[in-house]
Coordinates of C-alpha atoms and ligand atoms in Angstrom, one line a residue:
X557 CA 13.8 -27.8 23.4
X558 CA 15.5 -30.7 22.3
X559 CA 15.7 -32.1 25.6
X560 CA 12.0 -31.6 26.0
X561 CA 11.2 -33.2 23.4
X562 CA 13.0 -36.3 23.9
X563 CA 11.9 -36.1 27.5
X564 CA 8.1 -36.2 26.2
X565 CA 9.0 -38.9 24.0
X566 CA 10.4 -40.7 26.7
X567 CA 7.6 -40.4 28.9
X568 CA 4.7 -41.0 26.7
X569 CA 6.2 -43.7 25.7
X570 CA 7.1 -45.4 29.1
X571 CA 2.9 -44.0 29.5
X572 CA 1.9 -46.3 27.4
X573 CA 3.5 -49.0 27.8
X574 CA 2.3 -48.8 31.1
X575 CA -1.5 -48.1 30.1
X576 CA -1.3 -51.1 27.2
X577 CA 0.2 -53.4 30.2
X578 CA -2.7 -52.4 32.4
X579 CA -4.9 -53.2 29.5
X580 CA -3.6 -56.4 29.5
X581 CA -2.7 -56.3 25.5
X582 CA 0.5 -58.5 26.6
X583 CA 3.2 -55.8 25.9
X584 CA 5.1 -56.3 23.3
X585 CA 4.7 -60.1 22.6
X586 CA 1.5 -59.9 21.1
X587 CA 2.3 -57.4 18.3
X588 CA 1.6 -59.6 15.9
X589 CA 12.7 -49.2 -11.5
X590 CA 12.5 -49.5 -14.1
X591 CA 9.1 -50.5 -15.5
X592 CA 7.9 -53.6 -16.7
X593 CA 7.4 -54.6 -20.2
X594 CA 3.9 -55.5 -20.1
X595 CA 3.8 -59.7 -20.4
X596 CA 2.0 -60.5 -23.1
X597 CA -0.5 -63.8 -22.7
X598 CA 2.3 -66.2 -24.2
X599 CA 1.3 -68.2 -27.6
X600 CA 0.9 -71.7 -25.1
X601 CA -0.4 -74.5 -26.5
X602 CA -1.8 -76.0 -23.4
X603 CA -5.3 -76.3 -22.3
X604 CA -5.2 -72.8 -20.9
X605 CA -6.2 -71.0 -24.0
X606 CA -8.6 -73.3 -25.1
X607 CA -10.9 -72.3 -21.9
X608 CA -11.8 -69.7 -24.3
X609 CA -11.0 -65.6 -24.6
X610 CA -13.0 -64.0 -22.2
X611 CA -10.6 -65.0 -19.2
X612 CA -8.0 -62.3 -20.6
X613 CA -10.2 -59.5 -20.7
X614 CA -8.9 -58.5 -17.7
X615 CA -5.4 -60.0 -16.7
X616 CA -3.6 -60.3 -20.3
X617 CA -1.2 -57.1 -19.9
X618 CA 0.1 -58.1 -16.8
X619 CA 2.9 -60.3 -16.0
X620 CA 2.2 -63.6 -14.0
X621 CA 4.6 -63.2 -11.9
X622 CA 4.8 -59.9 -10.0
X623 CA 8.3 -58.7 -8.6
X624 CA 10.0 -56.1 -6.6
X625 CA 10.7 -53.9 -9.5
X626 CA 13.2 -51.9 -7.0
X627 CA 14.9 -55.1 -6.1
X628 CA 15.6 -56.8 -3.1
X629 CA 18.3 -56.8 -0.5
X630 CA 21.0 -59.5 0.5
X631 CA 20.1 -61.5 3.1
X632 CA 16.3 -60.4 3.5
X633 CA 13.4 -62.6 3.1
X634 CA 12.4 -62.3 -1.1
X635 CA 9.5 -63.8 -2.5
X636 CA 7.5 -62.9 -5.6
X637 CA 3.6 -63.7 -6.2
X638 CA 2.8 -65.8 -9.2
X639 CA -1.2 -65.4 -10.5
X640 CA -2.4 -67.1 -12.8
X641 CA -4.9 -70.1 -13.7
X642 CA -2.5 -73.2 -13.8
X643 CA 0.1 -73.0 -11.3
X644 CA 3.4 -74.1 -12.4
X645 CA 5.3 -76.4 -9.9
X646 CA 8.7 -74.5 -10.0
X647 CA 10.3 -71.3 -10.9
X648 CA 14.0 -70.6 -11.6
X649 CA 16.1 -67.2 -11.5
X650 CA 18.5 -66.2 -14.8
X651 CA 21.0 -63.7 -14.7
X652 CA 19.0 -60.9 -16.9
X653 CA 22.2 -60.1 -19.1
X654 CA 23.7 -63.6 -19.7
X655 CA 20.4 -65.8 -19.3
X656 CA 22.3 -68.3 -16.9
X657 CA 20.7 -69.8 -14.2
X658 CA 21.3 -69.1 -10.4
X659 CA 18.6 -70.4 -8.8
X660 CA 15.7 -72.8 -9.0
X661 CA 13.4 -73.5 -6.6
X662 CA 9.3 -74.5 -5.9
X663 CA 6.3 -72.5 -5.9
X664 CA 4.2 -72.9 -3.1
X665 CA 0.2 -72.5 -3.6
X666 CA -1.1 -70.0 -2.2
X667 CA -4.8 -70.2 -2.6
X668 CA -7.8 -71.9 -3.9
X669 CA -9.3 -70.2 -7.3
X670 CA -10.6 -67.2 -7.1
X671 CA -14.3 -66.5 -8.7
X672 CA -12.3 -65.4 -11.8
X673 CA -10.5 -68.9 -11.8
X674 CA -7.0 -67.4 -10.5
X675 CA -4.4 -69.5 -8.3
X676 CA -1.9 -67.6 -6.6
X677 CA 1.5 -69.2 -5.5
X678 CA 4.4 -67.8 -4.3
X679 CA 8.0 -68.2 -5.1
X680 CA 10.7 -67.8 -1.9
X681 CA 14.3 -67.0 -3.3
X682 CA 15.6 -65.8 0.0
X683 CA 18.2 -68.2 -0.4
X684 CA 19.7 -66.1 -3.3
X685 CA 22.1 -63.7 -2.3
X686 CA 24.6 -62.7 -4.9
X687 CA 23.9 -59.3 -6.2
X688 CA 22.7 -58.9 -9.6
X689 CA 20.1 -58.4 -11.7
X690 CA 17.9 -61.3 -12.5
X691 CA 14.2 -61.8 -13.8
X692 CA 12.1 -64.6 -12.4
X693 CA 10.6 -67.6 -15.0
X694 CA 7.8 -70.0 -14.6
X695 CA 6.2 -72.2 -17.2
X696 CA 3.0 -71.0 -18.6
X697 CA 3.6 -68.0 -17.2
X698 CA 6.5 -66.7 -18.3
X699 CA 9.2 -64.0 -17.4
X700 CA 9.1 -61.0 -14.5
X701 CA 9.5 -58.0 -14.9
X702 CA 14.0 -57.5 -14.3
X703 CA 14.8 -56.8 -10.8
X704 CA 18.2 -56.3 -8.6
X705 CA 19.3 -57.5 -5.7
X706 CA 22.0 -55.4 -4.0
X707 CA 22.8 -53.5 -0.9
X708 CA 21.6 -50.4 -0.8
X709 CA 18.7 -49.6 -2.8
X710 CA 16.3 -48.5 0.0
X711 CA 19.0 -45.8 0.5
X712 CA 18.8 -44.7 -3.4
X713 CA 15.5 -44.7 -3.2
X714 CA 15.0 -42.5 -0.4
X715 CA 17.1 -40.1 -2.0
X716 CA 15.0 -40.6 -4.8
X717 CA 11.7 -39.4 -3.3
X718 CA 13.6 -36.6 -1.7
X719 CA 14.6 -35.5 -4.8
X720 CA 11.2 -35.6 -6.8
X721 CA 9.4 -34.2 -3.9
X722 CA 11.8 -31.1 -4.2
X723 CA 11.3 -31.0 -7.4
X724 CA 8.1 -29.9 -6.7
X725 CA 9.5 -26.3 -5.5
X726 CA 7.5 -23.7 -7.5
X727 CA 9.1 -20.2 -7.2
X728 CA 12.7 -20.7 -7.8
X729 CA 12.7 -20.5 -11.7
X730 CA 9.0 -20.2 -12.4
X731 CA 5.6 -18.3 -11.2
X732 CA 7.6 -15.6 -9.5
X733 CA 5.0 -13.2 -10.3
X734 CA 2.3 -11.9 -8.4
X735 CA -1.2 -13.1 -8.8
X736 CA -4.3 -11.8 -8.1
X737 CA -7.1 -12.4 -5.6
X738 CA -10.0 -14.2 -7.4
X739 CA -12.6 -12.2 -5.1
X740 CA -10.2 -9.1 -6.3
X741 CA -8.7 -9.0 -9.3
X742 CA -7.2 -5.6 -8.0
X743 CA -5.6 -7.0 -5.1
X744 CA -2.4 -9.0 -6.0
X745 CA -0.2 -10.7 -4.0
X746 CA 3.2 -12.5 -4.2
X747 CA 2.4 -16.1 -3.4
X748 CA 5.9 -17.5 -4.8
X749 CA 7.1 -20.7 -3.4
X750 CA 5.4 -23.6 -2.0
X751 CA 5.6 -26.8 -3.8
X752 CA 3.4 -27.3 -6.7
X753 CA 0.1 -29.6 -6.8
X754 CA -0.6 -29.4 -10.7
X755 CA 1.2 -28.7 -13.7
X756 CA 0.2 -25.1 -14.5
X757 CA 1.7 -23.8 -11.1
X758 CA -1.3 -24.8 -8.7
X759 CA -0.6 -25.3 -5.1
X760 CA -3.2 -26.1 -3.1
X761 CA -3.0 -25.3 1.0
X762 CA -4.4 -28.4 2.2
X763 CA -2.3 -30.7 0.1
X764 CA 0.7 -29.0 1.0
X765 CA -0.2 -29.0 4.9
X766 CA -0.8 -32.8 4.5
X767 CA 2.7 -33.5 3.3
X768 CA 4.3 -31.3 5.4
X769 CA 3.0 -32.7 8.2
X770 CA 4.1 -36.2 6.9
X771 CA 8.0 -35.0 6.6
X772 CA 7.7 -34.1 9.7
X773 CA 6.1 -37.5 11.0
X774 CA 8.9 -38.9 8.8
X775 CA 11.7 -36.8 11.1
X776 CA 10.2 -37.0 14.1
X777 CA 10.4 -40.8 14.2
X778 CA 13.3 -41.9 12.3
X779 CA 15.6 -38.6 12.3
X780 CA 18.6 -40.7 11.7
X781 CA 17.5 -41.9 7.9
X782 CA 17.4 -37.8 7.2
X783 CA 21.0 -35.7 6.8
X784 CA 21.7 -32.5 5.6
X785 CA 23.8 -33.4 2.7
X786 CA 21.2 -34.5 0.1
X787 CA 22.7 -31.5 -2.3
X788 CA 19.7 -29.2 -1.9
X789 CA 20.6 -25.3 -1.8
X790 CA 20.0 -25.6 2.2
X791 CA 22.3 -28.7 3.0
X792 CA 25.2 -28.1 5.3
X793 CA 22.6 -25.9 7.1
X794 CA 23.1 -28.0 10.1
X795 CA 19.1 -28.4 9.5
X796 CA 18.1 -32.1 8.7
X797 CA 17.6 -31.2 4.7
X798 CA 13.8 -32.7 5.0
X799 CA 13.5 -29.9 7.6
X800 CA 14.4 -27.2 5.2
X801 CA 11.9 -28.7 2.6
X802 CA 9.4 -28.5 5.1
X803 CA 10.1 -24.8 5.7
X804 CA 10.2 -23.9 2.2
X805 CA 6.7 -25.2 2.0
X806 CA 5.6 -23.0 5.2
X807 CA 7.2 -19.8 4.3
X808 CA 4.9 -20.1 1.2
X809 CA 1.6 -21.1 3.4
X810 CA 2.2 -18.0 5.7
X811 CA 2.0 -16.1 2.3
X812 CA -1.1 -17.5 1.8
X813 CA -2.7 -16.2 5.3
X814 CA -4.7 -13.3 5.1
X815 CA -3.2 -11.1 8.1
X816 CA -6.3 -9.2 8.9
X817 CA -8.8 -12.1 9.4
X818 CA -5.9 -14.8 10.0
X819 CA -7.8 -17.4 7.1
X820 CA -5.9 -18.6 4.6
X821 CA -6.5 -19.0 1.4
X822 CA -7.3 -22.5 -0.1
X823 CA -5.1 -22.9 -3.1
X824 CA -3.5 -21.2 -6.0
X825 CA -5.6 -22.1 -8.8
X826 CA -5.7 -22.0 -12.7
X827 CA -9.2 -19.7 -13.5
X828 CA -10.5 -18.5 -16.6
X829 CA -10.4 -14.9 -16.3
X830 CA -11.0 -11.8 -18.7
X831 CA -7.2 -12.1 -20.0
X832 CA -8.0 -15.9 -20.7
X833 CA -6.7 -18.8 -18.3
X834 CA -3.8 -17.9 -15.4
X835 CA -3.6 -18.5 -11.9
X836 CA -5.8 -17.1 -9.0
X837 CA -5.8 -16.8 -5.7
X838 CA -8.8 -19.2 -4.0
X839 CA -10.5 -17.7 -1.2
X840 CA -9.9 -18.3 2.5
X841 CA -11.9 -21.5 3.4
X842 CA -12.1 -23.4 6.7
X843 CA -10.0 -26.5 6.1
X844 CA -7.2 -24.5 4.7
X845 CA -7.1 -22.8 7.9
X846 CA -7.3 -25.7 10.1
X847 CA -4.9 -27.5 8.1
X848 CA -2.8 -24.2 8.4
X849 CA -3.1 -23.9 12.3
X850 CA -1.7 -27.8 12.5
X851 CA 1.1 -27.7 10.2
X852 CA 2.3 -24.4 11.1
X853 CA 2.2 -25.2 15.1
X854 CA 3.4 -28.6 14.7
X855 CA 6.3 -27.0 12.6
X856 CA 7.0 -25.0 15.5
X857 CA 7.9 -27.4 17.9
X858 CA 9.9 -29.1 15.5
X859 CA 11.6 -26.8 13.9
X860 CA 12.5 -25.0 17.8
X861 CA 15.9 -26.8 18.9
X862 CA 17.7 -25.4 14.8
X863 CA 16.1 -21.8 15.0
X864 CA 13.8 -20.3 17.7
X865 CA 12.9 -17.6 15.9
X866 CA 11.6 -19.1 13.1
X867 CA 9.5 -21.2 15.0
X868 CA 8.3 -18.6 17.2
X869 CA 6.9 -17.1 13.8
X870 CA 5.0 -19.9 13.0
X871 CA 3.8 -20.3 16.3
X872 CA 2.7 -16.9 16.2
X873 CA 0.9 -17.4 12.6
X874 CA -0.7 -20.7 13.6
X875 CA -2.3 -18.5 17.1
X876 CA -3.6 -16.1 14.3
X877 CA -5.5 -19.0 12.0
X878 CA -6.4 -20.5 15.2
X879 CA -8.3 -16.9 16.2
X880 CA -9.8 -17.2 13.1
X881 CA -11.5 -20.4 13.4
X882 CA -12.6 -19.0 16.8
X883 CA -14.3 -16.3 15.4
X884 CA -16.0 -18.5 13.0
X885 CA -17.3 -21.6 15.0
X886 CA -20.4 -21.8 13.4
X887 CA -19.0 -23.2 10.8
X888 CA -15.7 -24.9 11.7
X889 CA -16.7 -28.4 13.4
X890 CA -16.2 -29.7 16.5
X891 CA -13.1 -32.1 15.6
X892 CA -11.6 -29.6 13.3
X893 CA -11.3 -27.5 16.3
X894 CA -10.2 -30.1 18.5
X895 CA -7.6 -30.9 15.6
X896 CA -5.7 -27.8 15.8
X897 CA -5.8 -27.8 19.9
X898 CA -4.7 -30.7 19.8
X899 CA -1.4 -29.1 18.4
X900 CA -1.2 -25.9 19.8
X901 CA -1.7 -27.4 23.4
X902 CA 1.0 -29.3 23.1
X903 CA 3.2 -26.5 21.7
X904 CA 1.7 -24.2 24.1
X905 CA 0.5 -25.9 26.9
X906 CA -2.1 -23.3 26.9
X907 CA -5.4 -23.9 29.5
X908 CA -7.6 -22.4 26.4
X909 CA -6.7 -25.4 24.2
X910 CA -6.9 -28.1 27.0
X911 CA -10.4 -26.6 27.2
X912 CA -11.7 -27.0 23.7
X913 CA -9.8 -30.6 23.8
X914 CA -11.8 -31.6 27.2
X915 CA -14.9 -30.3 26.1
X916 CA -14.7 -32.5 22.8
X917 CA -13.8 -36.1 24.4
X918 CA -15.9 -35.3 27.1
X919 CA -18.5 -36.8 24.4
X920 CA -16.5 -38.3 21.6
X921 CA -13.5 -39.9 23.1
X922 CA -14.9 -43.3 21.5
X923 CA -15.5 -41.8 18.3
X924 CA -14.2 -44.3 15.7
X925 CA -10.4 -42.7 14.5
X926 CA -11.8 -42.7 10.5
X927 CA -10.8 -38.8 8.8
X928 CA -7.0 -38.4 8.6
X929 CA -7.5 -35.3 11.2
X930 CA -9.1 -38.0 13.8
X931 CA -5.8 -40.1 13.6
X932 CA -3.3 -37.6 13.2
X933 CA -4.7 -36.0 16.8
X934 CA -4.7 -38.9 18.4
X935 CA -1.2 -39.5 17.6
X936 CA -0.4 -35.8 19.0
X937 CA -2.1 -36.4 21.8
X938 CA -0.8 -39.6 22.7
X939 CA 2.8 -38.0 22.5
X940 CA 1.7 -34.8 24.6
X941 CA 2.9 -35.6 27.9
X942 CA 0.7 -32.5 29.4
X943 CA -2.8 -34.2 28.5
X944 CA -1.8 -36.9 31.4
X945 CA -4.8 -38.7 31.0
X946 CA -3.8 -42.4 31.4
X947 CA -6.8 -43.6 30.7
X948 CA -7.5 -42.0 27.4
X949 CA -4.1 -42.5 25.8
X950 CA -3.8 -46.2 26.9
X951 CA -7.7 -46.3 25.3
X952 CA -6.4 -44.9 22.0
X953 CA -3.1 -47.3 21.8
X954 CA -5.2 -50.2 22.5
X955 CA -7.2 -49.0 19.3
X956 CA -4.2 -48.3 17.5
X957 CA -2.7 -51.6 18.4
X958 CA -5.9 -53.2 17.6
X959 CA -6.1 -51.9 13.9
X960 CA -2.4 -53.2 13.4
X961 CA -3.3 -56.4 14.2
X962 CA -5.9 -56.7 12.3
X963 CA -4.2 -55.3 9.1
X964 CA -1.0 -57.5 10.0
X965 CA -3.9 -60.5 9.7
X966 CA -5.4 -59.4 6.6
X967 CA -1.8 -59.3 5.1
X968 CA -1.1 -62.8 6.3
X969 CA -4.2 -64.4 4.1
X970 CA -3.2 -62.2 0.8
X971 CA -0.6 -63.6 -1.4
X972 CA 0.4 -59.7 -1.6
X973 CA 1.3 -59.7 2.0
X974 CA -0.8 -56.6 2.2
X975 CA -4.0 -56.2 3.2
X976 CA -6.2 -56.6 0.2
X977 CA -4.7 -57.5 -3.0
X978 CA -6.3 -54.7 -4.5
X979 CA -5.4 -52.1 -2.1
X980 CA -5.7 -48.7 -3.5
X981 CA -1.8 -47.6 -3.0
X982 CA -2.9 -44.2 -1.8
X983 CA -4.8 -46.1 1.0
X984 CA -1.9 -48.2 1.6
X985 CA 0.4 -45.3 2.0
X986 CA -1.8 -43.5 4.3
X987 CA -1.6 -46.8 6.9
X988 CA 1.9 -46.7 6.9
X989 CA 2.1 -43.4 8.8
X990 CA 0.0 -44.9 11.7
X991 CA 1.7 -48.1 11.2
X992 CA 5.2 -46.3 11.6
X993 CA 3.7 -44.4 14.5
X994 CA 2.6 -47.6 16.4
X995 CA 5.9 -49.9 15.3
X996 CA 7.8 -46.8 16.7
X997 CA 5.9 -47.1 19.7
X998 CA 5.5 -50.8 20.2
X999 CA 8.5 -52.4 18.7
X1000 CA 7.4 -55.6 16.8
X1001 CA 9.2 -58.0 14.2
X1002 CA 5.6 -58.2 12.5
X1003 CA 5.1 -54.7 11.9
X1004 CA 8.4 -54.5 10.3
X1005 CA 8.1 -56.8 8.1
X1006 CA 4.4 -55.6 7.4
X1007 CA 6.0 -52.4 6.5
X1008 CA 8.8 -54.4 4.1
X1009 CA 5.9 -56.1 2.5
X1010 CA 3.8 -52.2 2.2
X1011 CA 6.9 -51.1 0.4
X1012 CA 7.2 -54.9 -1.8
X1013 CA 3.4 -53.7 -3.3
X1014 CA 4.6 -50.4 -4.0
X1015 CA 7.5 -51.2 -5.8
X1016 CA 5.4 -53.8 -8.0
X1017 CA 4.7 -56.9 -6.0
X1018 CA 1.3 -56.3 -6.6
X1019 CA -1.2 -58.2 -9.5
X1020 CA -0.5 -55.5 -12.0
X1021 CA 3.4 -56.0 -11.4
X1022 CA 2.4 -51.6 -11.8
X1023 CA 5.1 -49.3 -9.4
X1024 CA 3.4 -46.6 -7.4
X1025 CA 6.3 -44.6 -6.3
X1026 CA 5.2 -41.3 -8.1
X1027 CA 1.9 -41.9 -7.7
X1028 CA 0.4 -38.6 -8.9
X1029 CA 3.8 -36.9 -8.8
X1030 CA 1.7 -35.3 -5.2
X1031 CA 3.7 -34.1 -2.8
X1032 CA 1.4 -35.7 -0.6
X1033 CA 2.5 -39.2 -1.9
X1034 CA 6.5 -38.7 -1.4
X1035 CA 6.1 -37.3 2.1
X1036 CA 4.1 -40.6 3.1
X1037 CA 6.7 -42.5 1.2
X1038 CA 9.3 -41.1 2.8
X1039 CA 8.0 -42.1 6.4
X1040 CA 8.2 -45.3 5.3
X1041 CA 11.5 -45.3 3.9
X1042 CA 12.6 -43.1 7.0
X1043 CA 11.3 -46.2 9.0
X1044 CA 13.6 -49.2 6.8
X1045 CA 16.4 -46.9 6.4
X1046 CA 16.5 -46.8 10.1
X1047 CA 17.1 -50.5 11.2
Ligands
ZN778 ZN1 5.9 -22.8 -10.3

C-alpha cells in the first residue's frame, strides 16, 4: 500500500504539473513563550500624549513593537513590526539579562497613517545571529516583549503541540463510565476515549473528525517531521506517534456509530438531567456522519501500510455511515455526499462512488471552493489518481494556485506579512493547510516564507504582540498547527 500511495503521489503530481503547464500558469516560476507583559503607554513627554486620550482607548495594552514571542532562528530572515503614531528612526537589541547592546539598526516605514493615525515600520535584525535572548527597544515606544533566538525552537515547539493535543485524551484517567443516550436515558453506552472538546468531558464528533483529518494532512505531507519517539504510551510502535493519536481518536468515533442505522452520534455533551448536570450522549445527526465517513475512510488508507486490519475496520465502519447517508438523502446535501465519495472512491475505487462524484461536477465543478468540505475534496481528488480527469484537476490547481497568489499579495502590503493584519488566527490556521497542500505540490520560495511569516503572527508578531498557539486549547487548532510545523520542520 505503501508503494501505491507514493505511486499516486507521484502521478498526480507529475498530472498536474502537466495540467498547470498546459494552463499556461508558468510552472513553478510564477509561485509567487512566554507571554508578554502587557506595555504600558510610557509616561513620554513628547507631543504624543498631548493629542489628547481618546487615541489609547484601543492600543494602550499592547506593546509597540510586536515580536516572535517563540524566537527566531540563526541565520533566517527576522524582523519585528513597530505600530505606533510617531515612528522612531532606529531600534537597537539588548541582551534581556545583562541589558547590553548587540545590535542597532533602522526602522524602515512601512505605511502611511492609518484612519486611527497609526504608522507601521518595520525593524530587520536578520543580521543578528548569536543565540540569546534579547528584547527589542525603540524610542517612544518602548521595550518588546523577550524573545530567543536559537536553533531549534520550531522542533520544541512541535513537540509542544503534540503534547497538548494529547493531552486532550479523555478516558485514560477520567470519564471511564458509561453514559447514557439523551433520547434514552435507559440505553447507556461506553463512549470512553476520544479527545476532549470542553472541560466537563465533552467531545464532540465533528471537531474531532476535523483534527483528525488535519494530523493526517500533517503526515501525509511532511511524514519526516513525525517519529515514534515523542514518549506517548504508543511510541516505539513502529507507527509514526501522530498516527497513533489519530487512532485513539477513531477507536472512540466508531464508539459513537450507531451499528444498526450506521449514524453517529453528534457529540458527548454536558445536559441537565433528572440527577442534575452530567454528560449525554447527542443524537445521530448528518454532519457527524459525513464527517465520520471522511475521517474514518481517509484513516484507512493511511493507516493501511502499519496494520491492514485496522484499517480494513475503518474502512468497513466508514461503508456503514456512508449507507446511512444513502438512506437518508433527503436530507444529506449534494456536496456532503460528494464529500465522503470523494474519500471512499479513492480508498475503494468503487464505480458507486465515481457515480455520485460525476453526477455532482457534472453541474458544480465551478462551484467556488468556500466550506472546509469543498476544499478538503478537492484536495482528495486532486491526489486520486483514478478520477483521471485532466481537465478538472488541472482546473482546481489553477484555483488553488490562484488563491495562493493572491494571499502571498495581500501578505506583501501588510506590515504583518499576513494577509490582513487583523486576521482572525483560526482563519489563518485554516489557510495553512491548503497552503501546505499547494507548496507541497508546487514548490515555491514564496510560499515558504508565507508560511514562516503565518507562524511569525501566531507566535505574536501580530498588533496585539497576543500568541495563539493554544487557541481554544481545540484539538482542532493543534492538528492545523501541527501541519504547519510538520511543513518548517521539514526543510
Ligand atoms: Zn475525560
Amino acid at each position: 500500500m505503501r508503494k501505491k500511495f507514493i505511486q499516486t503521489t507521484n502521478r498526480i503530481t507529475a498530472l498536474l504539473l502537466t495540467a498547470v503547464l498546459f494552463a499556461g500558469c508558468g510552472g513553478t516560476t510564477d509561485a509567487t513563550g512566554n507571554p508578554v507583559t502587557p506595555f504600558k503607554a510610557a509616561p513620554v513627554k513628547t507631543a504624543m500624549l498631548e493629542e489628547g486620550r481618546v487615541e489609547y482607548e484601543v492600543p494602550e495594552n499592547f506593546p509597540a513593537i510586536s515580536v516572535d514571542l517563540v524566537g527566531y532562528l540563526p541565520g533566517e530572515e527576522k524582523k519585528a513590526v513597530i505600530r505606533t503614531k510617531k515612528l522612531p528612526e532606529t531600534f537597537v537589541i539588548k541582551d534581556a539579562e545583562t541589558g547590553e547592546e548587540v545590535f542597532e539598526g533602522k526602522i524602515k516605514p512601512f505605511s502611511e497613517a492609518d484612519k486611527d493615525g497609526f504608522l507601521t515600520g518595520i525593524a530587520d535584525f536578520s543580521g543578528l545571529d548569536t543565540e540569546g535572548t534579547y528584547v527589542m527597544e525603540a524610542d517612544y515606544v518602548g521595550t518588546s516583549g523577550k524573545f530567543v533566538l536559537r536553533t531549534g525552537i520550531y522542533d520544541e515547539l512541535l513537540k509542544d503541540t503534540f503534547k497538548r493535543l494529547h493531552e486532550l485524551r479523555c478516558g485514560e484517567i477520567c470519564h471511564k463510565s458509561k453514559v447514557s443516550l439523551s433520547s434514552d436515558p435507559d440505553t447507556q453506552l461506553d463512549i470512553s476515549g476520544g479527545w476532549h472538546t470542553g472541560e466537563a468531558g465533552e467531545r464532540d464528533v465533528v471537531s474531532g473528525c476535523l483534527a483528525a483529518y488535519d494530523l493526517m494532512i500533517a503526515y501525509q505531507y511532511h511524514p519526516s517531521s513525525f517519529k515514534d519517539n515523542t514518549g506517548i504510551a504508543e511510541s516505539g510502535n513502529r507507527i509514526p506517534d501522530i498516527l497513533d493519536e489519530v487512532r485513539y481518536e477513531t477507536d472512540w468515533l466508531m464508539k459513537m456509530q450507531n451499528p444498526e442505522t450506521g449514524g453517529v452520534y453528534s457529540s458527548v455533551t454536558l445536559n441537565t438531567g433528572t440527577a442534575g448536570k452530567k454528560l449525554y450522549i447527542d443524537g445521530e445527526a448528518t454532519r457527524a456522519t459525513v464527517n465520520f465517513c471522511v475521517t474514518l475512510t481517509h484513516f484507512s488508507y493511511i493507516i493501511n501500510k502499519f496494520d491492514g486490519s485496522y484499517s480494513r475496520k475503518c474502512l468497513k465502519a466508514a461503508g456503514l455511515a456512508w449507507k446511512c447517508l444513502e438512506a437518508n438523502k433527503d436530507i444529506v446535501s449534494d456536496e456532503q455526499m460528494y464529500r465522503a465519495a470523494v474519500e471512499l472512491y479513492k480508498a475503494t475505487g468503487y464505480g458507486v462512488y465515481k457515480k455520485v462524484i460525476d453526477n455532482y461536477l457534472s453541474s458544480n465543478s465551478d462551484k467556488k471552493l468556500e466550506s472546509r468540505g469543498a476544499v478538503d475534496a478537492a484536495i482528495t481528488h486532486m491526489g486520486t489518481s483514478r478520477s483521471a480527469n485532466m481537465t478538472y484537476c488541472g482546473n482546481l490547481m489553477n484555483r488553488f494556485m490562484g488563491r495562493t497568489h493572491e494571499k502571498a499579495a495581500l501578505a506583501a502590503d501588510c506590515a504583518y506579512m499576513v494577509e490582513s493584519a487583523e486576521l482572525d488566527p483560526k482563519e489563518l490556521l485554516r489557510n495553512t493547510s491548503e497552503l501546505v497542500v499547494v507548496d507541497y505540490i508546487i514548490t515555491s520560495t514564496e510560499y515558504l516564507k508565507l508560511e514562516k511569516n503565518y507562524l511569525h503572527y501566531l507566535c505574536g508578531r501580530n498588533i496585539k504582540s497576543e500568541l495563539f498557539l493554544d487557541y481554544g486549547n481545540s484539538p482542532e487548532a493543534y492538528a492545523m498547527l501541527l501541519i504547519l510545523l510538520g511543513r518548517l520542520e521539514d526543510i
